[in-house]
C-alpha positions as protocol buffer text, in pm:
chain_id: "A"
residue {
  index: 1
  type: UNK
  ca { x: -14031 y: -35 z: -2218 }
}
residue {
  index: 2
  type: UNK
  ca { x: -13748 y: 1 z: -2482 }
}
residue {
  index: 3
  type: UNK
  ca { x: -13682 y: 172 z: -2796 }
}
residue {
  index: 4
  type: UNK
  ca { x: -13557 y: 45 z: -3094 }
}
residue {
  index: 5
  type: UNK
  ca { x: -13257 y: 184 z: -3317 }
}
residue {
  index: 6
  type: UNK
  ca { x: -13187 y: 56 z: -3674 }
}
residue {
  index: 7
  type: UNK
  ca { x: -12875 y: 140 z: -3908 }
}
residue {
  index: 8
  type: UNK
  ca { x: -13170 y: 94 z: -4190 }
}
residue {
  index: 9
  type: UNK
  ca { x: -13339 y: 352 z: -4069 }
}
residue {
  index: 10
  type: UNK
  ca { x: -13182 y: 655 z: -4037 }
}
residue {
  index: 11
  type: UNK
  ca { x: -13442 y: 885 z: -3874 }
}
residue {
  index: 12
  type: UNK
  ca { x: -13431 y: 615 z: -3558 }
}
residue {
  index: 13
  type: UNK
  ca { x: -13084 y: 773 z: -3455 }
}
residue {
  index: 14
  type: UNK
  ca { x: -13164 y: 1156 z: -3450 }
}
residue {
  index: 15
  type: UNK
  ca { x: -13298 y: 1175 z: -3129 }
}
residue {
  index: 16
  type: UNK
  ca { x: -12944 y: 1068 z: -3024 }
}
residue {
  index: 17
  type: UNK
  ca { x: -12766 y: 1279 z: -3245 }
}
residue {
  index: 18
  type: UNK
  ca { x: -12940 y: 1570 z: -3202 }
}
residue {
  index: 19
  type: UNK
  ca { x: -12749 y: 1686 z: -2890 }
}
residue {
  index: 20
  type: UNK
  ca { x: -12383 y: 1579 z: -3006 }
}
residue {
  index: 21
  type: UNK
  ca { x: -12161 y: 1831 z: -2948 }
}
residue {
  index: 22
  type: UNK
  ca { x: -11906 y: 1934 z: -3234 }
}
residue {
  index: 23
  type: UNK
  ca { x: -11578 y: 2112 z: -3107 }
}
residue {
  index: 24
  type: UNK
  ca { x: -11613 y: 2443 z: -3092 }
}
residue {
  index: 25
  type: UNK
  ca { x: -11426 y: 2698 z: -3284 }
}
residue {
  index: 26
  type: UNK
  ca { x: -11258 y: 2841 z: -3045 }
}
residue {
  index: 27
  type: UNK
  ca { x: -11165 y: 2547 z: -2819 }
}
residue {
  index: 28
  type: UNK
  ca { x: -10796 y: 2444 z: -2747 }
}
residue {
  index: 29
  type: UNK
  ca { x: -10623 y: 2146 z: -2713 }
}
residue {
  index: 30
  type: UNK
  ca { x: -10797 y: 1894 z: -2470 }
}
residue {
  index: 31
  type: UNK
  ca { x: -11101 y: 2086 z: -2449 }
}
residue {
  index: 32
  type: UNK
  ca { x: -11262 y: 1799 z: -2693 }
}
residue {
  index: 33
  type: UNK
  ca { x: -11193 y: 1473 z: -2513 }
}
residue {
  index: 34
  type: UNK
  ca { x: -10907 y: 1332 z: -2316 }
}
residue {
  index: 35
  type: UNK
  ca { x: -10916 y: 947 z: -2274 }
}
residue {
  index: 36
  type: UNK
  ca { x: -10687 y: 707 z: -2105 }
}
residue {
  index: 37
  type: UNK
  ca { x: -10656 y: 349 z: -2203 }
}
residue {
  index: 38
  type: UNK
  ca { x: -10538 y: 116 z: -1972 }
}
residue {
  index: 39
  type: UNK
  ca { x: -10540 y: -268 z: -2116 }
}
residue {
  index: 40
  type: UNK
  ca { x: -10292 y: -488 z: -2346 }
}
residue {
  index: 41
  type: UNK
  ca { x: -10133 y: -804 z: -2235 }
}
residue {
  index: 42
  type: UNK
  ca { x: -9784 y: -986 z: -2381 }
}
residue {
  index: 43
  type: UNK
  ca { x: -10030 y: -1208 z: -2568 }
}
residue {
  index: 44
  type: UNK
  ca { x: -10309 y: -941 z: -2698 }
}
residue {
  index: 45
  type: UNK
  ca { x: -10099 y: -618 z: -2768 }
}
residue {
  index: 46
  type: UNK
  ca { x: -10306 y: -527 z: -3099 }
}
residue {
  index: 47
  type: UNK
  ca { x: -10621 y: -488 z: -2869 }
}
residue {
  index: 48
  type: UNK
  ca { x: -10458 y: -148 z: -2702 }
}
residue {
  index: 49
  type: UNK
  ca { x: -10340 y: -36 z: -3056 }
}
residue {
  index: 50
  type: UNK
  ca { x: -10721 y: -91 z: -3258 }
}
residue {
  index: 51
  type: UNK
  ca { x: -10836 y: 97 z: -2905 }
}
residue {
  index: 52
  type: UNK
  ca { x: -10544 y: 348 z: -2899 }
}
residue {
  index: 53
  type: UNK
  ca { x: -10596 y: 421 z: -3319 }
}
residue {
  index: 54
  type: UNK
  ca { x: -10951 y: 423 z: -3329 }
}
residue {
  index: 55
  type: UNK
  ca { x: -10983 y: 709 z: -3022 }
}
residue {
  index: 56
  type: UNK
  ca { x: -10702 y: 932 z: -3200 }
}
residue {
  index: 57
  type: UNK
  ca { x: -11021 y: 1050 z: -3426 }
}
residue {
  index: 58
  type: UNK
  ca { x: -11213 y: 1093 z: -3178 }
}
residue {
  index: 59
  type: UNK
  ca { x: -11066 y: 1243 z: -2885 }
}
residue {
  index: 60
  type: UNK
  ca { x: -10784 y: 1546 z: -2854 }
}
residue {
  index: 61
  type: UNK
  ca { x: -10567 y: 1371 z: -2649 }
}
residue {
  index: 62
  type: UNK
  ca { x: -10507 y: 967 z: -2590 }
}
residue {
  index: 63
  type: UNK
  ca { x: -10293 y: 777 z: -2350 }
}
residue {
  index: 64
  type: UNK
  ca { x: -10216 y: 460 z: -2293 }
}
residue {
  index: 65
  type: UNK
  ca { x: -10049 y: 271 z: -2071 }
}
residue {
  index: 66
  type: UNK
  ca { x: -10005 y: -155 z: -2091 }
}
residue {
  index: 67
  type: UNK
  ca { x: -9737 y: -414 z: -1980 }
}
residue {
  index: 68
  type: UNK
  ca { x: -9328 y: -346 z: -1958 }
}
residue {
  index: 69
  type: UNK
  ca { x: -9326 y: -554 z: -2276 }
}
residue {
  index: 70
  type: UNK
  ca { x: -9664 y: -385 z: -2397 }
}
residue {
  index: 71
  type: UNK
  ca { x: -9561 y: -31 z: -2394 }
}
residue {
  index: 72
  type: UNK
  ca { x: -9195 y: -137 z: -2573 }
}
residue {
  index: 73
  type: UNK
  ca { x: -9425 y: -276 z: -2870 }
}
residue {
  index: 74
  type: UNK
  ca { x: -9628 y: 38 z: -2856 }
}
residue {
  index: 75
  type: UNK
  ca { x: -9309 y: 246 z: -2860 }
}
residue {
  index: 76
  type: UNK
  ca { x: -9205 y: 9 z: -3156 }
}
residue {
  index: 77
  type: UNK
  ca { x: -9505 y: 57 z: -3344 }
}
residue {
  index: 78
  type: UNK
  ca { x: -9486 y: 448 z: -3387 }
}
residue {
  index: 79
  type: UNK
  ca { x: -9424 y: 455 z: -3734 }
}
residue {
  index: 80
  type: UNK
  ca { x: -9777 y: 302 z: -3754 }
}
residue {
  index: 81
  type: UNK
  ca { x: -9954 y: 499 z: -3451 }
}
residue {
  index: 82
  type: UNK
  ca { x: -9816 y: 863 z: -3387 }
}
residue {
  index: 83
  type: UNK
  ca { x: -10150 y: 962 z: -3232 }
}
residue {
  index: 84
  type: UNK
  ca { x: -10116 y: 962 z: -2886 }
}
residue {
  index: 85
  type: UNK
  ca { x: -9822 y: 899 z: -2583 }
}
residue {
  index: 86
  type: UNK
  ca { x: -9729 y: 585 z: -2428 }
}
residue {
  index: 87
  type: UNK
  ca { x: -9757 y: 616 z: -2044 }
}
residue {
  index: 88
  type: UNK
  ca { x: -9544 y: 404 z: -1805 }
}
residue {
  index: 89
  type: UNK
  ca { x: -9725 y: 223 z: -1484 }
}
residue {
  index: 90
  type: UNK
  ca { x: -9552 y: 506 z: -1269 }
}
residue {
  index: 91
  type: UNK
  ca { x: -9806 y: 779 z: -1430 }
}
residue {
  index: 92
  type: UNK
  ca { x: -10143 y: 588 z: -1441 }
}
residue {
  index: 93
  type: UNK
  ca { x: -10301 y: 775 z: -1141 }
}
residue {
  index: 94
  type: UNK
  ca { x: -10211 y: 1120 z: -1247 }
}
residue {
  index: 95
  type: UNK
  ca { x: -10381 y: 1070 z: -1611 }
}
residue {
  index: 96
  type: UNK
  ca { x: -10674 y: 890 z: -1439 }
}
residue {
  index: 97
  type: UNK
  ca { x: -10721 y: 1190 z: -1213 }
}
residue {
  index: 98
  type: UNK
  ca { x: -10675 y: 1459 z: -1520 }
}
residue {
  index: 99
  type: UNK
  ca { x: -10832 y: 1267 z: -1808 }
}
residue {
  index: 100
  type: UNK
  ca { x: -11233 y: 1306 z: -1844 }
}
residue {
  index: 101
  type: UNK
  ca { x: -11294 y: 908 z: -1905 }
}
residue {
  index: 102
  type: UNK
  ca { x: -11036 y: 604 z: -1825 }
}
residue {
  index: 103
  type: UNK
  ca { x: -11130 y: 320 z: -2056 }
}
residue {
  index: 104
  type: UNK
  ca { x: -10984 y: 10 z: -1838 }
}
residue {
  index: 105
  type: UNK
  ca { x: -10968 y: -398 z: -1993 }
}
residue {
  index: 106
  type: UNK
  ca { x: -10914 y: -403 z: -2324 }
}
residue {
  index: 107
  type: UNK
  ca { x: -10689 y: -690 z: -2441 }
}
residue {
  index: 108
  type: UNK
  ca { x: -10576 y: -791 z: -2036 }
}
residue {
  index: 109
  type: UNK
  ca { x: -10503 y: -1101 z: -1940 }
}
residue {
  index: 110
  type: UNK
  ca { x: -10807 y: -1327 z: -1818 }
}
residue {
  index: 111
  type: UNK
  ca { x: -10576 y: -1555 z: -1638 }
}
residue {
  index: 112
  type: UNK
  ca { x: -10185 y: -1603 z: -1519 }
}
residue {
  index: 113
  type: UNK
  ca { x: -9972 y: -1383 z: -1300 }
}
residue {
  index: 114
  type: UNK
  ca { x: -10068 y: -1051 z: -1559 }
}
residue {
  index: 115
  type: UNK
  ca { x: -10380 y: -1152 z: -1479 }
}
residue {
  index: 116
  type: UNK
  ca { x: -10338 y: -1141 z: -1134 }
}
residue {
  index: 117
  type: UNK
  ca { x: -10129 y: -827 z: -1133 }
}
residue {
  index: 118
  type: UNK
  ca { x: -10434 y: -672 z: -1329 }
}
residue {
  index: 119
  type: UNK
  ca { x: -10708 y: -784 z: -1095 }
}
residue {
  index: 120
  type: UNK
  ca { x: -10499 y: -578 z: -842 }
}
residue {
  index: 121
  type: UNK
  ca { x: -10468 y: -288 z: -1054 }
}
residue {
  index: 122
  type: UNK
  ca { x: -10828 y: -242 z: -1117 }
}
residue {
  index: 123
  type: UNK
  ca { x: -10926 y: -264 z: -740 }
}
residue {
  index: 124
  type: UNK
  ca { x: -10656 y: -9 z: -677 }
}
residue {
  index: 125
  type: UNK
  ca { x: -10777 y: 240 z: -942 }
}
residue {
  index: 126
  type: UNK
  ca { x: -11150 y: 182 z: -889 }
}
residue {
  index: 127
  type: UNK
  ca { x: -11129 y: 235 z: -501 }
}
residue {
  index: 128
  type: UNK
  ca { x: -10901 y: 569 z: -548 }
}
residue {
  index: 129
  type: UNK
  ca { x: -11139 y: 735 z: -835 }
}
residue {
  index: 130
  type: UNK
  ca { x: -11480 y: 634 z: -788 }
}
residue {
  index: 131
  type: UNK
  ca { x: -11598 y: 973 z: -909 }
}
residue {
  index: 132
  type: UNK
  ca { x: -11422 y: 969 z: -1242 }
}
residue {
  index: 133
  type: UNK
  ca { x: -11606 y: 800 z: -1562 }
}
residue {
  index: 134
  type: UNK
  ca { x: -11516 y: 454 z: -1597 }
}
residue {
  index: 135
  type: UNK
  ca { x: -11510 y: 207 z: -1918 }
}
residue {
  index: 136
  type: UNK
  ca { x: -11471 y: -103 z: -1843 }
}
residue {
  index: 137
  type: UNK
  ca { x: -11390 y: -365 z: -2106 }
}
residue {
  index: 138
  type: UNK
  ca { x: -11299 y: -739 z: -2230 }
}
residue {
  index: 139
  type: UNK
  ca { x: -11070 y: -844 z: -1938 }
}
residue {
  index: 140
  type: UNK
  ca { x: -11128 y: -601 z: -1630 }
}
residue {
  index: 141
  type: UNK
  ca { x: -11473 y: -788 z: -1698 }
}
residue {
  index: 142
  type: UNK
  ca { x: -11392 y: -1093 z: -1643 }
}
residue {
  index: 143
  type: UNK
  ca { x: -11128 y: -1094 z: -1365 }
}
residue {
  index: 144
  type: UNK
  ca { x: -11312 y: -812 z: -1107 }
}
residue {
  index: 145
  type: UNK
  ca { x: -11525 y: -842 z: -896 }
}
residue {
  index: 146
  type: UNK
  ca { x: -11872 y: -721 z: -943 }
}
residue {
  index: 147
  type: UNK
  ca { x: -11935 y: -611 z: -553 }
}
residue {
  index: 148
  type: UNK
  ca { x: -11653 y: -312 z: -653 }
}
residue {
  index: 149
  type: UNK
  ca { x: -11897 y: -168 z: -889 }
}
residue {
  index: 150
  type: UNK
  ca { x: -12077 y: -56 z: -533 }
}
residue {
  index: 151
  type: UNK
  ca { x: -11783 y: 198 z: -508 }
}
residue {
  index: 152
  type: UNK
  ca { x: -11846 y: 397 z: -800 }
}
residue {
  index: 153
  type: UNK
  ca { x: -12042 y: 738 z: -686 }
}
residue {
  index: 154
  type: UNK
  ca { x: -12049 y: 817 z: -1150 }
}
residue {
  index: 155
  type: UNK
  ca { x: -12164 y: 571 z: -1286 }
}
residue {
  index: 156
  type: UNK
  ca { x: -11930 y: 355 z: -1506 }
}
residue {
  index: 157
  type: UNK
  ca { x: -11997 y: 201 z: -1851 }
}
residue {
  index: 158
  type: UNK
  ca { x: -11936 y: -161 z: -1904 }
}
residue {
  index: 159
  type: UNK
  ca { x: -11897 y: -308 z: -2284 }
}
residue {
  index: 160
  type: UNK
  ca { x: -11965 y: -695 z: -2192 }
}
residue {
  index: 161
  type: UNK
  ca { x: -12050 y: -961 z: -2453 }
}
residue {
  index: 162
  type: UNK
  ca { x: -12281 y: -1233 z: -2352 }
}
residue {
  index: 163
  type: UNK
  ca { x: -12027 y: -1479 z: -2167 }
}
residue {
  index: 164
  type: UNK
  ca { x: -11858 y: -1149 z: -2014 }
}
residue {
  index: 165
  type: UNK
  ca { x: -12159 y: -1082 z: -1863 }
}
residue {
  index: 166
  type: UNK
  ca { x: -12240 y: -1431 z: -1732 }
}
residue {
  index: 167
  type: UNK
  ca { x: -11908 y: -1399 z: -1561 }
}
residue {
  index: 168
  type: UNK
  ca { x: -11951 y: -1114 z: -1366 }
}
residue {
  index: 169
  type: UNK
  ca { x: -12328 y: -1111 z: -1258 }
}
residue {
  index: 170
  type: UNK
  ca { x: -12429 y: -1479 z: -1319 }
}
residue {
  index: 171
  type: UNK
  ca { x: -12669 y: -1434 z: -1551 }
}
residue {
  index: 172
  type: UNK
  ca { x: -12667 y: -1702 z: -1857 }
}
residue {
  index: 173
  type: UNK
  ca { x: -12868 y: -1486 z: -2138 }
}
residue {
  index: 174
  type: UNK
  ca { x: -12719 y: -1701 z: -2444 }
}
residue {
  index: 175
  type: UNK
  ca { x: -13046 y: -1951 z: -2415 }
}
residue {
  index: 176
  type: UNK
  ca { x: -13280 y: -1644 z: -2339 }
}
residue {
  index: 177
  type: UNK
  ca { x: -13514 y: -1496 z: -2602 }
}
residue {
  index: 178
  type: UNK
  ca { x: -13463 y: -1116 z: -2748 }
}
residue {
  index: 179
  type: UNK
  ca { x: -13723 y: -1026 z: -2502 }
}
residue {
  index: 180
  type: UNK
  ca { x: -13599 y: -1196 z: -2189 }
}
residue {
  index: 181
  type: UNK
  ca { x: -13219 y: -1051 z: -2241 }
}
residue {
  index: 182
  type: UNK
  ca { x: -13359 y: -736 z: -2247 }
}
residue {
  index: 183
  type: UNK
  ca { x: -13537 y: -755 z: -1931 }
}
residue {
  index: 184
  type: UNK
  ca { x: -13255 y: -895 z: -1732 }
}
residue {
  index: 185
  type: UNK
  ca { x: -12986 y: -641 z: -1855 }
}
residue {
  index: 186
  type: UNK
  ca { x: -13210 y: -361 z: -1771 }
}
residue {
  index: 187
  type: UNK
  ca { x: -13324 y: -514 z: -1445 }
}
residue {
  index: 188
  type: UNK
  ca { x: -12886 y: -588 z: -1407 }
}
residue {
  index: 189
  type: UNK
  ca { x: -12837 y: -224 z: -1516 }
}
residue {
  index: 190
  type: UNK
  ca { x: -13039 y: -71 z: -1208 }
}
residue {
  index: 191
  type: UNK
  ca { x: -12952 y: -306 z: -961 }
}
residue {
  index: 192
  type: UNK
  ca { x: -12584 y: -248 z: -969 }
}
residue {
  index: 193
  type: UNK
  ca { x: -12627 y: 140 z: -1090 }
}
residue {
  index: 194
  type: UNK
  ca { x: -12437 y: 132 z: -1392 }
}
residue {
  index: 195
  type: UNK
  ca { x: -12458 y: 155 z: -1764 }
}
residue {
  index: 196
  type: UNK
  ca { x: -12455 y: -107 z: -1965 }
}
residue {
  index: 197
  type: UNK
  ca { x: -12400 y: -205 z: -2337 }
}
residue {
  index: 198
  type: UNK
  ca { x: -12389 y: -592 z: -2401 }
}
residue {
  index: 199
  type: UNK
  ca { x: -12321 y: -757 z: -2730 }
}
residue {
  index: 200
  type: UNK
  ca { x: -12576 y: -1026 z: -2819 }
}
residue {
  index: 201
  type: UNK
  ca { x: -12516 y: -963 z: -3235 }
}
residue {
  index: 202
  type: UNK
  ca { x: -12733 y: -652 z: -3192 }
}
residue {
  index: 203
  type: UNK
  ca { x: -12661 y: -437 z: -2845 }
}
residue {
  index: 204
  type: UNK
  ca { x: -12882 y: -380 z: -2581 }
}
residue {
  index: 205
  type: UNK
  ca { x: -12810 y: -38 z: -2377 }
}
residue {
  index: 206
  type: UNK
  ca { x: -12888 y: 20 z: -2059 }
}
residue {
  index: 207
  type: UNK
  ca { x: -12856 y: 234 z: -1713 }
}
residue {
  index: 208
  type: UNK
  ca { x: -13158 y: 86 z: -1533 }
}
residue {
  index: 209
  type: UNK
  ca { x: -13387 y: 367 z: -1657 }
}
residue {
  index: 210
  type: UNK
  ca { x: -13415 y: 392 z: -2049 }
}
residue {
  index: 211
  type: UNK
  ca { x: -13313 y: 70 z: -2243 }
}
residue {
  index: 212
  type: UNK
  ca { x: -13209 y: 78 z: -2671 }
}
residue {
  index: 213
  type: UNK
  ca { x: -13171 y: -199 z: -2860 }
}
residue {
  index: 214
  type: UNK
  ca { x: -12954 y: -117 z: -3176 }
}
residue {
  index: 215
  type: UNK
  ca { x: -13004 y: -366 z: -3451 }
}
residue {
  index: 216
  type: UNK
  ca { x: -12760 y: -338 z: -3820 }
}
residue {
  index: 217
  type: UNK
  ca { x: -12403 y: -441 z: -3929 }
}
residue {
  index: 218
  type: UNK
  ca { x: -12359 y: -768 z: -4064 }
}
residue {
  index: 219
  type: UNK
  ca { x: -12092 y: -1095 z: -4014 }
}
residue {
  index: 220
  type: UNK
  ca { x: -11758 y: -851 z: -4089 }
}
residue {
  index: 221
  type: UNK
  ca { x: -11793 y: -768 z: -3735 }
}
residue {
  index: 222
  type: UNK
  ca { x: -11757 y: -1108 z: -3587 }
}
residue {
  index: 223
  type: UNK
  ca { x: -11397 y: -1068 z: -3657 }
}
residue {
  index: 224
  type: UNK
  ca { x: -11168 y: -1049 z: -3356 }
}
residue {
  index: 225
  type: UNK
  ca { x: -11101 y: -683 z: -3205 }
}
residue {
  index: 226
  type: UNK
  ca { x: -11404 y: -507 z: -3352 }
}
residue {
  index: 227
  type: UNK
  ca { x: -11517 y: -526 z: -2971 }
}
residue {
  index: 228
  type: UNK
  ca { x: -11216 y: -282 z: -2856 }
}
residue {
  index: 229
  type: UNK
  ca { x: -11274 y: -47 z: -3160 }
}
residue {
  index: 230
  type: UNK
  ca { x: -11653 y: -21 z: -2999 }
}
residue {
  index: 231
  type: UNK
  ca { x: -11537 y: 41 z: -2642 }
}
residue {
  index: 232
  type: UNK
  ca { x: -11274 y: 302 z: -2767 }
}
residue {
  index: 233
  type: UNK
  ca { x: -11570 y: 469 z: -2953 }
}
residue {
  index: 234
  type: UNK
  ca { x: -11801 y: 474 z: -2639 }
}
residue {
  index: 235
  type: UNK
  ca { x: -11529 y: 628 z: -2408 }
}
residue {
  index: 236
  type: UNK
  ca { x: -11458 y: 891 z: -2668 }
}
residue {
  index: 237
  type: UNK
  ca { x: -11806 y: 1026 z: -2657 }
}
residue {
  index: 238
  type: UNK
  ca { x: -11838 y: 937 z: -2299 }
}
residue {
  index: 239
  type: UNK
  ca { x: -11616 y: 1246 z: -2267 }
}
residue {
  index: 240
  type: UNK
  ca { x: -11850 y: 1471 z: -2360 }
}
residue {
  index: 241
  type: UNK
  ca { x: -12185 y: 1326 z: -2365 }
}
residue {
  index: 242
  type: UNK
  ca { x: -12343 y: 1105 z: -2105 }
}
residue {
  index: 243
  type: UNK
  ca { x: -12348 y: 737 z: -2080 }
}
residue {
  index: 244
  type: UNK
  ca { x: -12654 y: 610 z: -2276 }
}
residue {
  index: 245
  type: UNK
  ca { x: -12638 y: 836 z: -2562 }
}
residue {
  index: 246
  type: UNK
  ca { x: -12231 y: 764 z: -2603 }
}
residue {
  index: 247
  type: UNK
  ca { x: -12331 y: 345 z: -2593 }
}
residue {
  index: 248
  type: UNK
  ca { x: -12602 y: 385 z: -2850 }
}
residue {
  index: 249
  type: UNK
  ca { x: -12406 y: 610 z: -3094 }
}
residue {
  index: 250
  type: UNK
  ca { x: -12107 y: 380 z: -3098 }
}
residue {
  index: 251
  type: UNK
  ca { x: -12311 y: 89 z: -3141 }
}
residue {
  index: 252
  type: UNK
  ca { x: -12469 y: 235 z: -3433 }
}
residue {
  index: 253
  type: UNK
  ca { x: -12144 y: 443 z: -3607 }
}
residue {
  index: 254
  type: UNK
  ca { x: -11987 y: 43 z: -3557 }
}
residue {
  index: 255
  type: UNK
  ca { x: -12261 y: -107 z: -3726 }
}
residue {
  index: 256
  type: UNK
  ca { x: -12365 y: 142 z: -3993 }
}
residue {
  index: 257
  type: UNK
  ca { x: -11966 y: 173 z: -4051 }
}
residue {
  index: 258
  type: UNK
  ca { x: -11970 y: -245 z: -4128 }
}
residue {
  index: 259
  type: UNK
  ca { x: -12324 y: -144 z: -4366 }
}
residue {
  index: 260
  type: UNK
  ca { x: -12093 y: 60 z: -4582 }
}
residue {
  index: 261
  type: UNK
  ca { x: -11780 y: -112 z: -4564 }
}
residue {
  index: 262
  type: UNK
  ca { x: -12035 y: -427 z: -4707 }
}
residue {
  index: 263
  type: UNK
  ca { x: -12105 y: -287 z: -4942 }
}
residue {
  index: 264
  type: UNK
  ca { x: -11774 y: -229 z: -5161 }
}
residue {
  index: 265
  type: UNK
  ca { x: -11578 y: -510 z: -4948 }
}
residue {
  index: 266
  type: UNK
  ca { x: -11867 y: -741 z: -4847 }
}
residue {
  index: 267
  type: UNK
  ca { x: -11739 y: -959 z: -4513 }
}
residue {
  index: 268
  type: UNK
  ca { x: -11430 y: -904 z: -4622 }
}
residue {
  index: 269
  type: UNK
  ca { x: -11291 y: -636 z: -4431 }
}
residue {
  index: 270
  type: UNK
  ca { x: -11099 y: -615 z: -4145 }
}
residue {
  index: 271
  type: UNK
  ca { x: -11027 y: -357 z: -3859 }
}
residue {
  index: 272
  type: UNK
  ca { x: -10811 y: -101 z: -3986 }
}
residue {
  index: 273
  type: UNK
  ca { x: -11092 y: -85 z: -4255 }
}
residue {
  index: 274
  type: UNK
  ca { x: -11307 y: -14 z: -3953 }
}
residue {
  index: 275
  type: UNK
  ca { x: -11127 y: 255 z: -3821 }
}
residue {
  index: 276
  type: UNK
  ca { x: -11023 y: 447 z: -4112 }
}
residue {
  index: 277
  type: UNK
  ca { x: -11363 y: 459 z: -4212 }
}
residue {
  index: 278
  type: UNK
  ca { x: -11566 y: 545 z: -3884 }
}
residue {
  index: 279
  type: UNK
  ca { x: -11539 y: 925 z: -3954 }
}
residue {
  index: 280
  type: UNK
  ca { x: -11684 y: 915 z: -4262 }
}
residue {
  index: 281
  type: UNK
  ca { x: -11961 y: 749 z: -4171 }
}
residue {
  index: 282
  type: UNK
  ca { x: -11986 y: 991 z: -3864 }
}
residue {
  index: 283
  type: UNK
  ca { x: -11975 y: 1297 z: -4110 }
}
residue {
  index: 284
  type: UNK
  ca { x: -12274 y: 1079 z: -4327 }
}
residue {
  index: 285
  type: UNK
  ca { x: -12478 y: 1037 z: -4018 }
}
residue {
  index: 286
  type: UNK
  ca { x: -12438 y: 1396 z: -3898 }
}
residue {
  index: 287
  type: UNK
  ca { x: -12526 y: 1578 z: -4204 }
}
């Protein structure tokens, strides 16, 4: 059994609202969400930055760490994003161990020596914090190795799109009916105890247990990066809520964010439009 989540119809999100936690008023600094992104490549730097930018609305404190050459362009690029600190390689387990979620993949290389170097990274990190909360994302999909995923005593969140997921556990669901994705992800989901959201045009959400299939949005998302602005959103609320709930509320701020955006801009919006945008929709949907 599933349940079904619509951006036309409001009421189908409050169950999944109704426990999201608003900082409190007398909370400090870092009490509201500290997230570490861990991704970028020479060729797909913007991927960290639409991650990096779209979290520093979300979360009270954002780091992120990339290539050498990554983390220059992200030092270069401050006039644009003053929102968080750059971290070099040196630091990455000491903000793994203190941050509450460690979103891992977006924009790394799926091939090449970075890829390589990446692929080593991930093992590294996975098998020295397998009790933190893990996102993992776009690359660190499709260059790991799905037998680490047996390591993990939390349960980590994985953001795959369809061939992502063929990659990693096999399964070919682009020929599959609605019906038959949704059986495999959630039989996927339980078998290798994590959470999973996979992109098939509308997500299906998983951990094994309970399965939601959010529907909404329109063609403005097919536009590259919209997929790191989504897995920045889930490991912001993966903070502070738990996996299923943060999945199917970032599925559904992303989509209901592209219903509004349509309907002053039509497709034609791209994904700073996205992201400057995604709190006002969150302040709509919350009341």
């Amino acid at each position: 059994m599933y349940s079904l989540v619509n951006t036309k119809d409001i009421d189908s999100i409050k169950p999944f609202l109704a426990e999201f936690q608003l900082p409190k008023m007398n909370s400090h600094k870092g009490q509201n969400g500290k997230l570490f992104i861990i991704g970028g490549s020479s060729l797909f730097h913007s991927a960290l930055v639409w991650a990096a930018e779209t979290a520093s609305y979300f979360a009270d404190m954002v780091h992120a760490s990339s290539t050498p050459d990554n983390n220059e362009i992200l030092l270069s690029l401050k006039k644009k994003w003053q929102n968080g600190i750059v971290v070099p390689a040196s630091d990455r387990e000491h903000y793994v161990r203190e941050d509450d979620v460690t979103l891992i993949g977006t924009g790394m290389m799926r091939e090449g020596q970075e890829s390589q170097e990446g692929k080593a990274l991930i093992k590294h990190l996975f098998t020295m914090f397998p009790d933190k909360k893990w996102v993992i994302d776009a690359g660190a999909l499709q260059i790991m190795n799905k037998e680490w995923l047996k390591k993990f005593k939390t349960k980590p969140l994985l953001t795959p799109h369809q061939k992502e997921f063929q990659t990693l556990f096999g399964d070919d669901l682009l020929s599959l009916s609605r019906e038959e994705k949704i059986q495999i992800v959630t039989k996927t989901a339980k078998k290798h105890r994590v959470i999973l959201l996979v992109k098939c045009g509308y997500d299906i959400v998983s951990d094994g247990e309970q399965t939601v299939i959010i529907d909404g949005g329109n063609a403005g998302l097919t536009k590259g990066g919209t997929g790191d602005i989504l897995s920045s959103l889930v490991s912001c609320f993966y903070t502070k809520h738990e996996g299923v709930q943060s999945a199917v509320l970032s599925s559904f701020l992303l989509k209901k964010t592209a219903d509004e955006l349509f309907k002053v801009k039509k497709y034609w919006f791209n994904n700073s439009d996205i992201i400057s945008s995604l709190p006002k929709t969150l302040t709509l949907l919350l009341g």
